[in-house]
Amino acid sequence: MRTYEIFAIYLIFSLTPTTFGRNTINFNDVEEQVLSNTTPRKPVLVYAFDNLSSLGKEYIARGVEISRNILKDEELIANDKPEVETFKNNLKQFVEKYDNSRRDVQDIWILMENFGDIWQKYYKMPKDEKSPEAKFILDILNKYGCESNNREFINKFHVFADGFIAKFEESKDQMDKGSVAWLEEFKASTEFSKKFAAVLEYVIIMG
């Protein structure tokens, strides 16, 4: 996976909500709106919301498992450099937040952002600007599967997107013109970050 594709996950989790006004969105409320929707869009909205929620829960559960394994790593434990200590503390706080959360859709979204805050800079940072500690941390992240978790999330999203399009097509004749036009734009998009942002926006606005 190319670095920009990995970083796209962080952009989705951290920047997309700002587009809609982070402080005004509660994904538990969005869920209620989707479930109470009475338009022909409801089956599509429910399908999208449920699948995106499942993807997020799987991603974070794996992220917590990765974090726990990293925190047990003997080389990491022995490394007391300030940057590494900060990294360890951030991972510990992330795991504690997960353990103490209700793990509903709102919590999962926040946890995804928290996890992204921890790892994204090490993938984004140019190679020649990485400190020895940053290189060490990146190696640890890859050793325990952070990159593969990101790759799996993207792959699963694309599978979902195909199913979402098929679901949408089933109800296309009953949809409003705006939704049909949106679907054509969605089908034409190939980039993960754009497709994820588009379907999330559709669920929030149309739900």
Short mmCIF file of C-alpha atoms in Angstrom, two decimals:
data_model
loop_
_atom_site.label_atom_id
_atom_site.label_comp_id
_atom_site.label_asym_id
_atom_site.label_seq_id
_atom_site.Cartn_x
_atom_site.Cartn_y
_atom_site.Cartn_z
CA MET A 1 0.00 0.00 0.00
CA ARG A 2 1.28 3.45 -0.87
CA THR A 3 1.81 5.87 2.00
CA TYR A 4 -0.77 8.35 0.74
CA GLU A 5 -3.42 5.61 0.81
CA ILE A 6 -2.63 4.87 4.44
CA PHE A 7 -2.73 8.56 5.30
CA ALA A 8 -6.09 8.85 3.53
CA ILE A 9 -7.62 6.83 6.35
CA TYR A 10 -6.51 9.41 8.88
CA LEU A 11 -7.81 12.24 6.71
CA ILE A 12 -11.19 10.56 6.57
CA PHE A 13 -11.40 10.06 10.33
CA SER A 14 -10.14 13.49 11.31
CA LEU A 15 -11.11 15.97 8.60
CA THR A 16 -14.39 14.75 7.16
CA PRO A 17 -16.51 15.49 10.25
CA THR A 18 -15.19 19.07 10.20
CA THR A 19 -16.72 19.46 6.76
CA PHE A 20 -20.15 18.99 8.32
CA GLY A 21 -19.30 20.74 11.60
CA ARG A 22 -17.78 18.28 14.06
CA ASN A 23 -19.55 19.75 17.08
CA THR A 24 -23.00 19.34 15.52
CA ILE A 25 -22.75 15.66 14.60
CA ASN A 26 -23.66 12.82 16.88
CA PHE A 27 -23.55 9.52 15.03
CA ASN A 28 -25.96 7.96 17.50
CA ASP A 29 -28.48 10.61 16.41
CA VAL A 30 -27.66 9.88 12.78
CA GLU A 31 -28.39 6.21 13.44
CA GLU A 32 -31.82 7.08 14.88
CA GLN A 33 -32.58 9.29 11.89
CA VAL A 34 -31.60 6.54 9.47
CA LEU A 35 -33.74 3.93 11.23
CA SER A 36 -36.76 6.25 11.33
CA ASN A 37 -36.41 7.33 7.68
CA THR A 38 -39.61 6.68 5.71
CA THR A 39 -38.38 7.47 2.18
CA PRO A 40 -37.35 4.95 -0.51
CA ARG A 41 -33.77 5.73 0.54
CA LYS A 42 -34.13 3.89 3.86
CA PRO A 43 -32.86 0.41 2.77
CA VAL A 44 -29.79 2.03 1.20
CA LEU A 45 -29.14 4.26 4.21
CA VAL A 46 -29.51 1.38 6.68
CA TYR A 47 -27.20 -0.80 4.57
CA ALA A 48 -24.57 1.93 4.44
CA PHE A 49 -24.78 2.87 8.12
CA ASP A 50 -24.69 -0.71 9.38
CA ASN A 51 -21.77 -1.69 7.17
CA LEU A 52 -19.72 1.41 7.90
CA SER A 53 -20.32 0.88 11.62
CA SER A 54 -19.18 -2.73 11.35
CA LEU A 55 -16.07 -1.71 9.43
CA GLY A 56 -15.22 0.84 12.11
CA LYS A 57 -15.74 -1.62 14.96
CA GLU A 58 -13.56 -4.24 13.27
CA TYR A 59 -10.84 -1.70 12.53
CA ILE A 60 -10.74 -0.40 16.09
CA ALA A 61 -10.90 -3.85 17.69
CA ARG A 62 -7.88 -4.81 15.61
CA GLY A 63 -6.21 -1.49 16.41
CA VAL A 64 -6.60 -2.16 20.13
CA GLU A 65 -5.18 -5.67 19.71
CA ILE A 66 -2.21 -4.21 17.82
CA SER A 67 -1.72 -1.59 20.54
CA ARG A 68 -1.76 -4.17 23.33
CA ASN A 69 0.82 -6.28 21.50
CA ILE A 70 3.02 -3.26 20.85
CA LEU A 71 2.95 -2.31 24.53
CA LYS A 72 4.24 -5.80 25.40
CA ASP A 73 7.18 -5.52 23.00
CA GLU A 74 10.44 -5.89 24.95
CA GLU A 75 12.39 -3.48 22.75
CA LEU A 76 9.69 -0.85 23.16
CA ILE A 77 9.55 -1.34 26.92
CA ALA A 78 13.32 -0.93 27.14
CA ASN A 79 13.36 2.25 25.05
CA ASP A 80 12.99 5.28 27.31
CA LYS A 81 13.58 8.04 24.76
CA PRO A 82 11.10 10.93 25.22
CA GLU A 83 9.43 10.45 21.82
CA VAL A 84 9.02 6.74 22.45
CA GLU A 85 7.67 7.34 25.95
CA THR A 86 5.08 9.73 24.50
CA PHE A 87 4.12 7.11 21.93
CA LYS A 88 3.71 4.47 24.66
CA ASN A 89 1.60 6.78 26.80
CA ASN A 90 -0.63 7.65 23.85
CA LEU A 91 -1.20 3.97 23.11
CA LYS A 92 -2.01 3.27 26.76
CA GLN A 93 -4.55 6.10 26.82
CA PHE A 94 -6.11 4.86 23.59
CA VAL A 95 -6.52 1.33 24.97
CA GLU A 96 -7.97 2.70 28.22
CA LYS A 97 -10.48 4.81 26.28
CA TYR A 98 -11.53 1.74 24.33
CA ASP A 99 -11.88 -0.37 27.48
CA ASN A 100 -13.97 2.32 29.17
CA SER A 101 -16.15 3.16 26.17
CA ARG A 102 -19.64 1.93 25.36
CA ARG A 103 -18.32 1.06 21.89
CA ASP A 104 -21.36 2.53 20.19
CA VAL A 105 -21.00 4.19 16.81
CA GLN A 106 -20.11 7.60 18.29
CA ASP A 107 -17.41 6.11 20.52
CA ILE A 108 -16.01 4.11 17.62
CA TRP A 109 -15.70 7.21 15.45
CA ILE A 110 -13.85 9.09 18.18
CA LEU A 111 -11.59 6.09 18.83
CA MET A 112 -10.76 5.86 15.13
CA GLU A 113 -9.67 9.47 15.20
CA ASN A 114 -7.66 8.91 18.40
CA PHE A 115 -5.88 5.93 16.86
CA GLY A 116 -5.14 7.90 13.70
CA ASP A 117 -3.63 10.71 15.78
CA ILE A 118 -1.12 8.21 17.17
CA TRP A 119 0.16 6.53 14.01
CA GLN A 120 -0.48 8.81 11.04
CA LYS A 121 2.47 11.18 11.47
CA TYR A 122 4.98 8.35 11.27
CA TYR A 123 3.68 7.34 7.85
CA LYS A 124 3.29 10.92 6.65
CA MET A 125 6.75 12.07 7.73
CA PRO A 126 9.37 12.19 4.91
CA LYS A 127 12.00 9.51 5.32
CA ASP A 128 14.88 11.99 5.58
CA GLU A 129 13.11 13.87 8.37
CA LYS A 130 12.49 10.88 10.63
CA SER A 131 14.43 10.79 13.87
CA PRO A 132 15.91 7.45 15.00
CA GLU A 133 13.02 7.23 17.46
CA ALA A 134 10.43 7.88 14.74
CA LYS A 135 11.99 5.16 12.58
CA PHE A 136 11.92 2.82 15.56
CA ILE A 137 8.24 3.56 16.18
CA LEU A 138 7.35 3.08 12.51
CA ASP A 139 9.12 -0.27 12.51
CA ILE A 140 7.17 -1.28 15.62
CA LEU A 141 3.88 -0.22 14.03
CA ASN A 142 4.58 -2.28 10.94
CA LYS A 143 5.89 -5.22 12.96
CA TYR A 144 2.54 -5.60 14.72
CA GLY A 145 0.32 -4.98 11.71
CA CYS A 146 -0.76 -1.34 11.71
CA GLU A 147 -0.20 -1.04 7.96
CA SER A 148 -1.97 -4.33 7.23
CA ASN A 149 -4.92 -3.20 9.36
CA ASN A 150 -5.18 -0.03 7.28
CA ARG A 151 -4.91 -2.02 4.07
CA GLU A 152 -7.61 -4.43 5.20
CA PHE A 153 -9.92 -1.54 6.07
CA ILE A 154 -9.54 -0.04 2.61
CA ASN A 155 -10.07 -3.39 0.89
CA LYS A 156 -13.20 -4.10 2.94
CA PHE A 157 -14.53 -0.64 2.20
CA HIS A 158 -14.24 -1.25 -1.54
CA VAL A 159 -16.15 -4.53 -1.13
CA PHE A 160 -18.81 -2.63 0.80
CA ALA A 161 -18.93 0.07 -1.90
CA ASP A 162 -19.69 -2.55 -4.56
CA GLY A 163 -22.50 -3.97 -2.42
CA PHE A 164 -23.76 -0.47 -1.68
CA ILE A 165 -24.01 0.35 -5.39
CA ALA A 166 -25.88 -2.90 -6.03
CA LYS A 167 -28.27 -2.12 -3.17
CA PHE A 168 -28.79 1.38 -4.51
CA GLU A 169 -29.50 0.08 -8.01
CA GLU A 170 -32.30 -2.11 -6.62
CA SER A 171 -34.20 0.99 -5.46
CA LYS A 172 -32.99 3.36 -8.16
CA ASP A 173 -36.39 3.70 -9.87
CA GLN A 174 -37.94 4.91 -6.62
CA MET A 175 -35.18 7.38 -5.79
CA ASP A 176 -35.31 11.15 -6.25
CA LYS A 177 -33.28 12.71 -9.06
CA GLY A 178 -30.70 14.10 -6.65
CA SER A 179 -29.95 10.65 -5.25
CA VAL A 180 -29.71 9.10 -8.72
CA ALA A 181 -27.28 11.83 -9.81
CA TRP A 182 -25.27 11.29 -6.63
CA LEU A 183 -25.07 7.55 -7.35
CA GLU A 184 -23.62 8.16 -10.81
CA GLU A 185 -20.93 10.42 -9.34
CA PHE A 186 -20.18 7.84 -6.66
CA LYS A 187 -19.84 5.06 -9.23
CA ALA A 188 -17.43 7.18 -11.28
CA SER A 189 -15.14 7.84 -8.31
CA THR A 190 -12.23 5.45 -7.79
CA GLU A 191 -10.31 6.99 -4.88
CA PHE A 192 -10.92 5.55 -1.43
CA SER A 193 -10.87 8.91 0.35
CA LYS A 194 -13.41 10.49 -2.01
CA LYS A 195 -15.74 7.48 -1.98
CA PHE A 196 -15.65 7.18 1.81
CA ALA A 197 -16.33 10.89 2.30
CA ALA A 198 -19.13 10.79 -0.28
CA VAL A 199 -21.03 7.87 1.23
CA LEU A 200 -20.60 9.24 4.75
CA GLU A 201 -21.93 12.62 3.64
CA TYR A 202 -24.87 10.96 1.89
CA VAL A 203 -25.85 9.03 5.02
CA ILE A 204 -25.58 12.12 7.24
CA ILE A 205 -27.46 14.48 4.93
CA MET A 206 -30.07 12.10 3.54
CA GLY A 207 -30.65 10.20 6.77
#
